[in-house]
Structure formats: structure tokens, C-alpha cells
Coordinates of C-alpha atoms in Angstrom, one line a residue:
Chain A
X71 CA 23.6 9.9 68.2
X72 CA 20.8 8.1 66.6
X73 CA 21.3 5.0 64.7
X74 CA 19.0 2.6 62.7
X75 CA 18.9 -1.0 64.0
X76 CA 19.1 -2.0 60.4
X77 CA 22.8 -0.8 60.4
X78 CA 24.0 -2.9 63.3
X79 CA 21.7 -6.1 62.8
X80 CA 19.9 -8.4 60.7
X81 CA 17.3 -11.1 61.3
X82 CA 14.4 -13.4 60.2
X83 CA 10.8 -13.7 61.2
X84 CA 8.2 -16.4 60.6
X85 CA 5.0 -17.7 62.3
X86 CA 4.2 -19.7 65.2
X87 CA 0.2 -20.0 65.5
X88 CA -0.9 -16.5 65.9
X89 CA 2.3 -15.3 67.2
X90 CA 5.1 -14.1 65.0
X91 CA 8.8 -14.8 65.9
X92 CA 11.1 -12.1 65.1
X93 CA 14.9 -13.0 65.6
X94 CA 17.3 -10.2 65.6
X95 CA 21.2 -10.8 65.1
X96 CA 23.7 -8.1 65.9
X97 CA 26.7 -8.0 63.3
X98 CA 29.3 -7.8 66.0
X99 CA 29.8 -7.9 69.8
X100 CA 29.3 -4.3 70.3
X101 CA 26.1 -4.4 68.4
X102 CA 24.9 -7.2 70.5
X103 CA 25.4 -5.0 73.6
X104 CA 23.3 -2.4 72.0
X105 CA 20.3 -4.6 71.1
X106 CA 20.5 -6.4 74.5
X107 CA 20.2 -2.9 76.2
X108 CA 17.8 -1.4 73.9
X109 CA 15.4 -4.1 72.6
X110 CA 13.4 -4.7 75.7
X111 CA 9.9 -6.2 76.0
X112 CA 8.6 -2.6 76.3
X113 CA 10.4 -1.1 73.5
X114 CA 9.5 -3.7 71.1
X115 CA 5.8 -3.8 72.2
X116 CA 5.7 -0.1 71.7
X117 CA 7.4 -0.3 68.2
X118 CA 4.8 -2.8 67.1
X119 CA 2.0 -1.0 68.5
X120 CA -1.1 -1.6 66.4
X121 CA 0.5 -4.7 64.9
X122 CA 1.3 -6.9 67.8
X123 CA -2.0 -6.9 69.9
X124 CA -0.8 -9.4 72.6
X125 CA 2.3 -9.9 74.9
X126 CA 5.8 -9.8 73.8
X127 CA 8.2 -12.5 75.0
X128 CA 12.0 -11.9 74.7
X129 CA 14.8 -14.5 74.8
X130 CA 18.6 -14.0 74.8
X131 CA 21.0 -16.0 72.6
X132 CA 24.4 -14.3 73.5
X133 CA 26.2 -17.3 71.8
X134 CA 24.7 -16.0 68.4
X135 CA 24.7 -12.3 69.5
X136 CA 20.8 -12.7 68.9
X137 CA 17.6 -11.9 70.5
X138 CA 14.3 -13.7 69.8
X139 CA 11.0 -12.1 70.1
X140 CA 7.4 -13.8 70.3
X141 CA 4.8 -11.3 69.3
X142 CA 1.6 -12.7 70.6
X143 CA -1.8 -12.1 68.8
X144 CA -0.1 -10.6 65.9
X145 CA -1.0 -12.6 62.6
X146 CA -4.8 -12.2 62.5
X147 CA -5.5 -15.7 63.7
X148 CA -2.5 -17.2 62.0
X149 CA -1.5 -19.4 59.1
X150 CA -4.4 -20.4 57.1
X151 CA -7.1 -18.5 59.1
X152 CA -5.4 -15.0 58.8
X153 CA -6.8 -12.7 56.1
X154 CA -3.5 -10.7 56.3
X155 CA -1.4 -10.1 53.2
X156 CA 1.7 -11.1 55.4
X157 CA -0.1 -13.9 57.2
X158 CA 3.2 -15.6 58.4
X159 CA 4.8 -12.4 59.6
X160 CA 7.7 -12.8 57.1
X161 CA 8.4 -9.1 56.8
X162 CA 8.4 -8.3 60.5
X163 CA 12.1 -8.8 61.1
X164 CA 12.7 -6.0 58.5
X165 CA 9.8 -4.0 60.5
X166 CA 11.8 -4.2 63.7
X167 CA 14.9 -3.2 62.0
X168 CA 13.2 0.3 61.2
X169 CA 13.8 1.0 64.8
X170 CA 16.1 4.0 65.7
X171 CA 18.2 3.9 68.8
X172 CA 19.9 6.6 70.7
X173 CA 23.3 5.5 71.6
X174 CA 26.4 7.4 73.0
X175 CA 28.8 6.4 70.4
X176 CA 29.4 3.5 68.0
Chain B
X248 CA 32.0 -46.5 61.3
X249 CA 32.1 -43.7 58.7
X250 CA 34.4 -40.8 59.7
X251 CA 31.9 -38.3 58.5
X252 CA 28.6 -38.3 56.5
X253 CA 27.3 -35.6 54.0
X254 CA 23.4 -35.0 54.5
X255 CA 21.9 -32.8 51.7
X256 CA 18.5 -30.9 52.0
X257 CA 16.6 -31.4 48.8
X258 CA 13.3 -29.7 49.7
X259 CA 12.1 -27.1 52.2
X260 CA 8.4 -27.6 51.5
X261 CA 5.9 -29.0 48.9
X262 CA 6.3 -26.6 46.0
X263 CA 10.0 -25.9 46.6
X264 CA 12.3 -25.9 43.5
X265 CA 11.8 -29.0 41.6
X266 CA 15.3 -29.3 40.5
X267 CA 17.0 -28.9 43.9
X268 CA 17.2 -32.6 44.7
X269 CA 18.5 -33.6 41.3
X270 CA 21.1 -30.9 41.7
X271 CA 22.1 -32.3 45.3
X272 CA 22.5 -35.8 44.0
X273 CA 24.5 -34.7 40.9
X274 CA 26.6 -31.8 41.7
X275 CA 28.9 -33.4 44.2
X276 CA 29.2 -36.1 46.8
X277 CA 26.5 -36.7 49.4
X278 CA 25.5 -39.8 51.3
X279 CA 21.8 -38.6 52.3
X280 CA 19.2 -36.7 50.7
X281 CA 16.5 -35.4 53.0
X282 CA 13.4 -33.8 51.8
X283 CA 10.7 -32.1 53.8
X284 CA 7.3 -31.6 52.2
X285 CA 5.1 -31.2 55.0
X286 CA 3.8 -27.8 56.3
X287 CA 0.7 -27.9 58.7
X288 CA -1.5 -26.9 55.7
X289 CA -0.2 -29.8 53.6
X290 CA -1.6 -32.5 55.8
X291 CA -5.1 -31.2 55.2
X292 CA -4.7 -30.9 51.5
X293 CA -3.3 -34.5 51.3
X294 CA -6.1 -35.9 53.5
X295 CA -8.6 -34.3 51.1
X296 CA -7.0 -35.8 48.0
X297 CA -6.9 -39.2 49.6
X298 CA -10.6 -38.8 50.6
X299 CA -11.1 -38.5 46.8
X300 CA -8.8 -41.3 45.7
X301 CA -7.5 -43.9 48.3
X302 CA -4.4 -44.2 46.2
X303 CA -3.4 -40.6 46.8
X304 CA -2.5 -38.5 49.8
X305 CA 1.3 -38.1 49.3
X306 CA 3.5 -35.6 47.6
X307 CA 2.7 -36.3 44.0
X308 CA 6.3 -34.9 43.0
X309 CA 8.1 -37.9 44.5
X310 CA 7.5 -40.7 42.0
X311 CA 8.6 -38.4 39.1
X312 CA 11.5 -37.2 41.1
X313 CA 12.5 -40.8 41.8
X314 CA 12.4 -41.7 38.2
X315 CA 15.2 -38.9 37.7
X316 CA 17.4 -39.6 40.9
X317 CA 17.1 -43.3 41.6
X318 CA 19.8 -44.5 39.1
X319 CA 22.1 -42.0 40.4
X320 CA 21.3 -42.6 44.1
X321 CA 21.9 -46.3 43.4
X322 CA 25.1 -45.8 41.6
X323 CA 26.5 -43.5 44.3
X324 CA 25.0 -45.1 47.2
X325 CA 22.8 -42.1 48.3
X326 CA 19.8 -42.9 50.6
X327 CA 16.7 -40.9 50.5
X328 CA 14.7 -39.9 53.5
X329 CA 11.4 -37.9 53.2
X330 CA 8.2 -37.1 55.1
X331 CA 6.5 -36.8 51.7
X332 CA 4.5 -39.7 52.3
X333 CA 1.9 -37.4 53.9
X334 CA -1.1 -39.3 54.9
X335 CA -0.4 -42.3 52.7
X336 CA 3.3 -43.4 52.8
X337 CA 2.5 -46.8 51.6
X338 CA 0.9 -45.6 48.6
X339 CA 3.7 -43.3 47.9
X340 CA 6.2 -46.3 48.5
X341 CA 4.2 -48.6 46.1
X342 CA 4.5 -45.9 43.4
X343 CA 8.2 -45.6 43.8
X344 CA 8.7 -49.4 43.6
X345 CA 6.8 -49.2 40.3
X346 CA 9.0 -46.5 39.0
X347 CA 12.1 -48.5 40.1
X348 CA 10.8 -51.4 38.2
X349 CA 10.0 -49.3 35.1
X350 CA 13.6 -47.8 35.0
X351 CA 15.2 -51.4 35.4
X352 CA 16.3 -51.5 38.8
X353 CA 16.3 -55.0 40.3
X354 CA 16.8 -54.4 43.9
X355 CA 15.5 -51.5 46.1
X356 CA 14.3 -51.5 49.6
X357 CA 11.8 -48.9 50.3
X358 CA 10.7 -48.4 54.0
X359 CA 7.6 -46.5 55.2
X360 CA 7.0 -45.3 58.8
X361 CA 3.3 -45.6 59.7
X362 CA 1.1 -45.0 62.8
X363 CA 1.2 -41.2 62.9
X364 CA -2.2 -40.8 61.3
X365 CA -4.6 -40.9 64.3
X366 CA -7.6 -39.4 62.4
X367 CA -9.8 -42.6 62.9
X368 CA -8.7 -43.2 66.3
X369 CA -9.8 -40.0 67.9
X370 CA -12.7 -41.8 69.9
X371 CA -10.4 -44.5 71.2
X372 CA -7.8 -41.9 72.3
X373 CA -10.5 -39.8 74.2
X374 CA -11.5 -43.0 75.9
X375 CA -7.9 -43.7 76.9
X376 CA -8.2 -40.5 78.8
X377 CA -6.6 -38.0 76.5
X378 CA -8.9 -35.4 75.1
X379 CA -6.2 -33.8 72.8
X380 CA -6.9 -30.6 74.5
X381 CA -5.9 -27.5 72.4
X382 CA -2.4 -26.3 73.5
X383 CA -3.4 -22.7 73.2
X384 CA -7.0 -22.8 74.5
X385 CA -7.2 -25.9 76.7
X386 CA -10.4 -26.8 75.0
X387 CA -11.3 -30.5 74.4
X388 CA -11.0 -31.8 70.8
X389 CA -14.7 -33.0 71.1
X390 CA -15.9 -29.4 70.0
X391 CA -14.3 -29.9 66.5
X392 CA -14.4 -33.8 66.2
X393 CA -17.0 -33.8 63.6
X394 CA -15.2 -31.3 61.5
X395 CA -11.7 -32.7 61.5
X396 CA -9.7 -33.0 58.2
X397 CA -6.6 -34.5 59.5
X398 CA -5.0 -35.6 62.7
X399 CA -1.3 -36.4 62.8
X400 CA 1.3 -37.3 65.5
X401 CA 4.8 -35.9 65.0
X402 CA 7.2 -38.8 65.1
X403 CA 11.0 -38.1 65.6
X404 CA 14.1 -39.7 64.2
X405 CA 14.0 -43.2 65.6
X406 CA 11.4 -45.0 63.5
X407 CA 13.7 -43.8 60.5
X408 CA 16.6 -45.2 62.3
X409 CA 14.9 -48.4 62.5
X410 CA 14.3 -48.5 58.7
X411 CA 18.1 -47.5 58.1
X412 CA 19.2 -50.2 60.3
X413 CA 17.1 -52.7 58.4
X414 CA 18.7 -51.7 55.2
X415 CA 16.4 -49.4 53.6
X416 CA 17.6 -47.3 50.5
X417 CA 14.5 -45.0 50.9
X418 CA 12.6 -44.2 53.7
X419 CA 9.2 -42.5 53.3
X420 CA 7.2 -41.1 56.4
X421 CA 4.1 -39.4 57.2
X422 CA 4.3 -36.7 59.8
X423 CA 7.8 -37.0 60.9
X424 CA 9.4 -33.8 62.4
X425 CA 11.6 -31.9 59.9
X426 CA 14.6 -32.1 62.1
X427 CA 14.2 -36.1 62.7
X428 CA 14.8 -36.6 58.9
X429 CA 18.4 -35.2 59.3
X430 CA 19.1 -36.6 62.7
X431 CA 18.2 -40.1 61.9
X432 CA 21.1 -40.8 59.6
X433 CA 23.6 -39.4 62.2
X434 CA 22.2 -41.8 64.7
X435 CA 22.2 -44.6 62.4
X436 CA 25.8 -44.1 61.0
X437 CA 27.5 -43.2 64.2
X438 CA 25.4 -45.4 66.6
X439 CA 24.4 -42.6 68.8
X440 CA 22.5 -43.7 72.1
X441 CA 19.0 -42.6 72.3
X442 CA 20.0 -41.1 75.8
X443 CA 22.9 -39.0 74.7
X444 CA 20.8 -35.7 74.4
X445 CA 23.8 -33.6 73.5
X446 CA 24.5 -35.5 70.5
X447 CA 20.7 -35.8 69.6
X448 CA 20.5 -32.1 70.0
X449 CA 23.4 -31.5 67.6
X450 CA 21.7 -33.6 65.0
X451 CA 18.3 -31.7 65.6
X452 CA 20.2 -28.4 65.2
X453 CA 21.5 -29.7 62.0
X454 CA 18.1 -30.5 61.0
X455 CA 16.6 -27.1 61.8
X456 CA 19.4 -25.6 59.7
X457 CA 18.5 -27.9 56.7
X458 CA 14.6 -28.0 57.1
X459 CA 14.0 -24.7 55.0
X460 CA 16.2 -25.7 52.0
X461 CA 17.6 -22.6 50.5
X462 CA 16.8 -20.5 53.3
X463 CA 20.1 -21.6 54.9
X464 CA 22.3 -21.1 51.8
X465 CA 21.5 -17.5 50.7
X466 CA 17.8 -17.4 50.3
X467 CA 15.6 -14.9 52.1
X468 CA 18.8 -13.4 53.6
X469 CA 18.3 -10.2 55.4
X470 CA 22.0 -9.6 55.8
X471 CA 23.6 -8.2 52.7
X472 CA 21.3 -10.0 50.4
X473 CA 22.7 -8.4 47.4
X474 CA 26.1 -10.0 47.9
X475 CA 24.6 -13.6 47.3
X476 CA 25.8 -14.9 44.1
X477 CA 24.0 -16.8 41.5
X478 CA 20.7 -17.5 43.3
X479 CA 19.3 -18.6 40.0
X480 CA 21.3 -21.8 40.6
X481 CA 21.2 -22.0 44.3
X482 CA 22.7 -24.8 45.9
X483 CA 20.6 -26.1 48.9
X484 CA 22.5 -26.6 52.2
X485 CA 24.4 -29.8 53.2
X486 CA 25.4 -30.7 56.6
X487 CA 28.6 -32.7 56.9
X488 CA 28.4 -34.5 60.1
X489 CA 31.1 -35.9 62.4
X490 CA 30.5 -38.7 65.2
X491 CA 31.2 -36.2 67.9
X492 CA 28.3 -34.0 67.1
X493 CA 30.2 -31.4 65.2
X494 CA 28.9 -30.5 61.7
X495 CA 29.7 -28.1 58.9
X496 CA 27.1 -26.4 56.8
X497 CA 28.2 -26.1 53.3
X498 CA 26.9 -26.4 49.7
X499 CA 28.1 -27.9 46.5
X500 CA 30.9 -25.7 45.1
X501 CA 29.5 -25.6 41.5
X502 CA 26.2 -24.2 42.6
X503 CA 25.1 -20.6 43.5
X504 CA 24.0 -19.2 46.8
X505 CA 26.2 -18.7 49.9
X506 CA 26.8 -20.4 53.3
X507 CA 28.1 -17.8 55.7
X508 CA 27.7 -17.0 59.5
X509 CA 24.8 -14.8 58.5
X510 CA 22.9 -17.3 56.4
X511 CA 23.2 -19.9 59.1
X512 CA 22.3 -17.8 62.1
X513 CA 19.3 -16.3 60.5
X514 CA 18.0 -20.0 59.8
X515 CA 18.8 -20.9 63.4
X516 CA 16.3 -18.0 64.5
X517 CA 13.5 -18.8 62.2
X518 CA 10.3 -20.0 63.8
X519 CA 11.8 -20.8 67.2
X520 CA 10.2 -19.9 70.5
X521 CA 12.2 -20.2 73.8
X522 CA 15.8 -21.0 72.5
X523 CA 16.5 -23.2 75.5
X524 CA 13.5 -25.2 75.1
X525 CA 13.5 -26.5 71.4
X526 CA 11.3 -29.6 72.0
X527 CA 11.2 -32.5 69.5
X528 CA 10.2 -36.2 70.1
X529 CA 13.8 -37.0 70.5
X530 CA 15.4 -34.6 72.8
X531 CA 15.0 -30.8 74.0
X532 CA 17.8 -28.8 72.3
X533 CA 19.3 -25.8 73.9
X534 CA 20.0 -23.2 71.2
X535 CA 21.7 -20.9 73.5
X536 CA 24.6 -23.4 73.5
X537 CA 25.3 -23.5 69.6
X538 CA 28.7 -22.2 68.6
X539 CA 29.2 -21.1 65.1
X540 CA 32.4 -20.5 63.1
X541 CA 32.6 -19.1 59.6
X542 CA 35.5 -21.0 58.1
X543 CA 35.2 -19.1 54.8
X544 CA 34.6 -20.6 51.5
X545 CA 30.8 -21.5 52.1
X546 CA 31.9 -23.5 55.2
X547 CA 30.2 -22.8 58.7
X548 CA 31.1 -24.9 61.6
X549 CA 28.6 -25.5 64.3
X550 CA 29.6 -27.3 67.4
X551 CA 29.3 -27.7 71.3
X552 CA 25.7 -28.2 71.2
X553 CA 23.9 -29.3 74.4
X554 CA 20.3 -30.5 75.2
X555 CA 18.2 -32.5 77.6
X556 CA 16.0 -35.4 77.8
X557 CA 12.9 -35.7 75.6
X558 CA 9.3 -35.0 77.0
X559 CA 6.8 -37.7 77.7
X560 CA 4.5 -36.5 74.9
X561 CA 4.2 -36.3 71.2
X562 CA 3.0 -33.3 69.4
X563 CA -0.3 -33.8 67.5
X564 CA -1.4 -31.5 64.7
X565 CA -5.0 -31.7 63.7
X566 CA -6.8 -29.5 61.2
X567 CA -10.6 -28.8 60.8
X568 CA -12.8 -26.8 58.5
X569 CA -13.7 -23.5 60.0
X570 CA -15.7 -21.3 57.5
X571 CA -14.8 -19.7 54.1
X572 CA -12.7 -16.8 52.9
X573 CA -12.1 -15.1 49.8
X574 CA -9.9 -12.0 48.8
X575 CA -9.8 -9.7 45.8
X576 CA -7.7 -6.9 44.6
X577 CA -7.8 -3.8 42.3
X578 CA -5.0 -1.4 41.2
X579 CA -5.4 2.5 41.3
X580 CA -3.0 4.6 39.6
X581 CA -1.6 8.3 40.2
X582 CA -3.1 10.8 40.8
X583 CA -4.3 10.2 44.4
X584 CA -3.9 6.6 44.1
X585 CA -4.3 6.1 47.9
X586 CA -7.3 8.2 48.1
X587 CA -9.1 6.4 45.4
X588 CA -8.3 2.9 46.9
X589 CA -9.6 4.1 50.3
X590 CA -12.8 5.5 48.6
X591 CA -13.2 2.2 46.8
X592 CA -12.9 0.5 50.0
X593 CA -15.7 2.5 51.6
X594 CA -18.0 2.0 48.6
X595 CA -17.6 -1.7 48.6
X596 CA -18.0 -2.0 52.5
X597 CA -21.2 0.1 52.2
X598 CA -22.7 -2.2 49.3
X599 CA -21.8 -5.2 51.4
X600 CA -23.7 -3.7 54.5
X601 CA -26.5 -2.8 52.4
X602 CA -26.8 -6.5 51.1
X603 CA -27.0 -7.6 54.7
X604 CA -24.3 -10.0 54.5
X605 CA -22.4 -11.6 57.5
X606 CA -18.7 -11.6 57.9
X607 CA -16.4 -12.4 60.8
X608 CA -13.7 -10.2 59.6
X609 CA -13.3 -7.8 56.5
X610 CA -9.8 -6.8 56.2
X611 CA -8.4 -3.9 53.8
X612 CA -4.8 -3.4 52.9
X613 CA -3.1 -1.1 50.6
X614 CA -0.3 -3.0 49.0
X615 CA 2.6 -0.8 48.0
X616 CA 1.8 1.4 50.9
X617 CA 1.5 -0.3 54.4
X618 CA 0.2 -4.0 53.9
X619 CA 3.5 -5.2 55.4
X620 CA 4.6 -2.9 58.1
X621 CA 1.3 -1.1 59.0
X622 CA 1.6 1.9 61.2
X623 CA 5.5 1.7 60.9
X624 CA 5.4 2.4 57.2
X625 CA 6.8 5.8 55.9
X626 CA 3.9 8.2 55.3
X627 CA 3.9 9.4 51.8
X628 CA 2.6 12.3 50.1
X629 CA -0.1 11.4 47.5
X630 CA 2.1 12.9 44.8
X631 CA 4.7 10.5 45.5
X632 CA 2.5 7.4 45.2
X633 CA 2.5 6.0 41.8
X634 CA -0.1 3.3 42.3
X635 CA -1.8 1.2 45.0
X636 CA -3.3 -2.2 44.9
X637 CA -6.3 -2.4 47.0
X638 CA -6.7 -5.8 48.7
X639 CA -9.9 -6.8 50.5
X640 CA -10.3 -10.2 52.2
X641 CA -13.2 -11.5 54.0
X642 CA -14.0 -14.5 56.2
X643 CA -17.3 -15.9 57.2
X644 CA -19.1 -19.2 58.3
X645 CA -21.8 -18.2 55.6
X646 CA -20.7 -19.5 52.2
X647 CA -23.2 -17.3 50.5
X648 CA -21.8 -14.0 52.1
X649 CA -18.3 -14.9 51.0
X650 CA -19.6 -15.9 47.5
X651 CA -21.4 -12.7 47.0
X652 CA -18.5 -10.6 48.2
X653 CA -16.5 -12.0 45.2
X654 CA -19.3 -10.7 43.0
X655 CA -18.9 -7.2 44.3
X656 CA -15.2 -6.5 43.3
X657 CA -15.4 -6.2 39.5
X658 CA -18.3 -3.8 39.4
X659 CA -16.0 -1.2 41.2
X660 CA -14.2 -0.7 37.9
X661 CA -17.3 0.9 36.4
X662 CA -18.9 2.1 39.4
X663 CA -16.1 3.5 41.6
X664 CA -13.2 5.7 41.4
X665 CA -11.1 6.1 38.1
X666 CA -7.8 5.0 36.7
X667 CA -8.3 1.5 38.0
X668 CA -7.1 -1.8 36.6
X669 CA -5.8 -5.3 37.5
X670 CA -8.9 -7.3 37.7
X671 CA -8.0 -10.4 36.0
X672 CA -8.9 -14.0 36.6
X673 CA -12.5 -13.9 37.3
X674 CA -14.3 -13.4 40.5
X675 CA -12.7 -14.5 43.8
X676 CA -14.1 -17.9 44.8
X677 CA -14.8 -18.8 48.4
X678 CA -12.2 -21.4 49.8
X679 CA -12.6 -23.4 53.0
X680 CA -10.7 -22.1 55.8
X681 CA -8.6 -24.7 57.5
X682 CA -7.8 -24.1 61.1
X683 CA -5.3 -25.9 63.3
X684 CA -5.5 -27.6 66.4
X685 CA -2.4 -28.3 68.2
X686 CA -2.4 -30.7 71.1
X687 CA -0.2 -33.3 73.0
X688 CA -0.6 -37.1 73.4
X689 CA 1.2 -39.4 75.8
X690 CA 3.7 -41.4 73.9
X691 CA 2.3 -44.7 75.0
X692 CA -0.8 -44.2 73.0
X693 CA 0.8 -44.4 69.7
X694 CA 3.2 -46.7 68.2
X695 CA 5.2 -46.0 65.1
X696 CA 5.4 -48.9 62.6
X697 CA 8.3 -49.5 60.2
X698 CA 7.5 -51.7 57.1
X699 CA 9.9 -52.7 54.5
X700 CA 8.7 -53.0 50.9
X701 CA 10.9 -54.7 48.3
X702 CA 10.7 -55.2 44.6
X703 CA 8.9 -58.4 43.5

């Protein structure tokens, strides 16, 4: 079955220079197993195609049931240089939660 | 030694809720009020203000705020720590002492932390062998040296600890890390060693949770945001800290908002990089060690935090002028709002091209459609779209190009697609673009200095 990441996780995003940081937190342990398996560097890079123009870095925080991603070359030069409406990537956590994941059961 | 101390966040950035610090000192008991005023852009704004008037260069909200809260802080023995001194902590402290005098206080010790501002020391620092190479590009600072607006070293908690040890009631710093403001009172009250990196990391994590104010107590909460009660009267977060490094995140009961596992965990993930390597001047905290327990009743216990020794460098944040930018917007209504906005964009770009202007970047966004999530946005049928705001922004080294762009927006109303509105406030004016130059500096090249100012 297909689930929306939004239903099993929440998160917050912000800026680190021209990179956006996207933190995703599962609501429970089972959700963490799902995000740890399905949110890979490749799947996140593909999801943000056209938005993240650089490399994706992925970090695990199992203690918080969370993953942290750094999306490099994403904010149009970053902070005050960027011409983007969302120059600080504040809405990108919500953008990642749009992802649909194919799981066996939930 | 106190059994516990309560440290309250009063401000998450310069421009945050004006009444938040007042509510923190009045709506319940706290021992310390910590206020973070400085974002990277703030330092360059403050430096510009100081260039015009040497008495300025600090967060101007501070003296009037002190007038309101000082009598309460004195009565309840609440100490105030802030980095709102910006590029002129001394000037800020002098104003605070004037305010204290005006409201009839007779004794008040205000400490300032100086030495972080290295803007006038760049040549000397280069001569000492540190070229303040850009952390991202590796380039020497020499290339932007003549355009520098500000250059500040991030100090940690220890200069503030010294100020508190010397009896300061108020500590006003320049560029101190946001986390250092919260860590310092823990070191001071619990006599933590500068080598006990687990404890320093615990205080640093507490600082990270408090540094964005209401973002840890129900603001900007992606998890179940509709469940947050009374955001209109949000209580900013409070860290109730214990000598063993354990702390509770909570808020004043009578105020709104919410403290839960979700509000705290979202803030922990905010603007971090490698979670095992959260570098501050005081220690390197390991966010993968943090344990959270939601105790209910707006209390979250945070414990078991581990960390490692500090690095041999301070981080430096420099800002410099890098061209001009401007943005303008127009709103198009149904029918075919998106097509109209796209057509207007094309017309404008053609006009700019015909004028032979020079831009490094022209960016078009359709607000209400895909400005936030770009290609991930749901595709909509034109009939389902009620209105679209067209937003166009430009950046250029050439001031005249940016200024002329500003004159080309309004004419689209009479010379472009129909059912258009929303042009108010005059032509977009060029504003200078401030770019950042992050660098590292060996710790031995800068010395924090703590000065105590007292009432005469």
C-alpha cells in the first residue's frame, strides 16, 4: 500500500548558507523504520529534482526517530543573496512530507 | 549551589514579539532571562547604523525593554543575558545604566563582553598568518576586504560566565553564540568545569532549544499545529536545569502555546548539519545522544547528553556588499490567472531585454501556485485557480539596471494582461545585497574582554 510521509512523520527545515536543512521525525518507532529505509540519499535527491541542485547529505538520529538532510545548492545563493520567495527553505520540510512511500503494511 | 535554575528565552531574533520577555519575567518564576537578537544579517545592519552614529549599533529595543523589566528583575533577582549589544555592547550598556538611573535604581552592575568585533583588525590578522579563508570556497578574504561591512568572531559561554562570576546583573555581549547565552548561567551556578564536555554539551543543547524562542513552545509546529492552544498569548520556552546536566523544557502555565515531544524534537532538528558534530566555541555536542521524555503537562525531560572537546578555532562571520536586488509583484485573478501571470512575466522580460539592462539573475515565481514547492506542487486546472501573485526579483552589480527594473512593474497594469491588481507602495527600490563570508580563526588571535559598568 501507498502511504504519505505526512501521515507518519513531521519535521522542520531551515537554512545553512546555500544549503537547506530538512529534519524529518517519525511519530513512532515503526514510522522510523519506514523513513530510515525509504528516505535515502537517492530518493530524497530524486524527490527534490529541480529544487536541490547539489548533493544530498543524510544523517541518522535514531534517538529522536529522526533523519536530517542537508540539501546543498538549494537556496539560490542563500540567506540575503537569494531571490527566492522562500530564501531560507522554511517550507521544504513540508515539501519532503509530500513524498509517497510504498510499504507492505502499517 | 542551587538545586536547579530556570532559564527563560525572551527573544528568538531581533524583531520577535516585543512583549515576550516581559511575560517571561512576570508570569512565573525564573532565574535568568536570555535573549538572542543576532542573525547574520543583523550584524551588518547594526554596523551600518553605527557608521552613521557611533552611539548606535545595538538592538535599540533593549533600553525601552529594560525600563519595563528592570524593576521586576531587581525585585525577583532575575539576571538578564543578551547578545543584543551587536557591534556596540558598551553603548548599549551605557543606555541601560541611564534607564536604571531614570527609574530610580541605585545599584546595577552591567557587564559587557568585547573583543568579538575584528572588522578593524583584518590586516593585522592576515599578517599573523590567518587569511580568514572562506569556509565554502577556500578563497582568501583579501578579495572582499575593501567591501567588508562587518566581521565578528563567535564567542562562547565563558566570557559571560566571567561576567556572572564578577556579580553582573545584566550581561550584554556582541557576537556570542545563541547557545552560549543559555549555557553560561549553568556553568556559573553549577560550577561546571570547562573540560566537562558532556555537561557543556547538555547546556548547549538547552541553548539550541531556547534560541528560537516560541519555535520550541508551539510556534511553527508541523506536527498537529492545530492542537496548539492560545498561540496569541504564547509562552516562550523555559529550561529548568539541574547540576547533572538534565533539564526540563517547559513554559509558564498561564501562557499559551505547548511544550511536547514534538515541539522540542522539531526545534532540535532545526538548522543543524551533522548531528554528531554540533560545533560551538565551548564544546562539540552530539545530538545523537540526546534523550527526550514527554512528562505531560508541558514538560519535556532532556537528558543523557554527550559531547566532545572544543575545536582550536572560533567561527568568524563577515558580511560584505555584493550588488543590488529588488522585487516586485502583481496579482492576476480568474479567469486564466496563471496564464495571465506567465504572459506578464514574458512581456516584462522582453522589455528588460530591449532596454539592454544587465542582471546576474531574474527570478519569476507564481505565489499561490508553486513558489514554495516548485515542481512538487500539485498541477491545477486553470479553472481551479482563483488568483495568482506574480513575483519577479532581480539581482545585479549594476545599480541602474535594478532601479530601471523597478520602473517597469507598474506599467504592466495598463499595458499587459487584464484583471490585475495589487501594486501598492510605489516602485520597488534597489537594496544592497549583503553577502556572507564564513571563516575560522585560531583562538589565540582573539581575546574576549569582560568589563563591568556600574551606576555612578
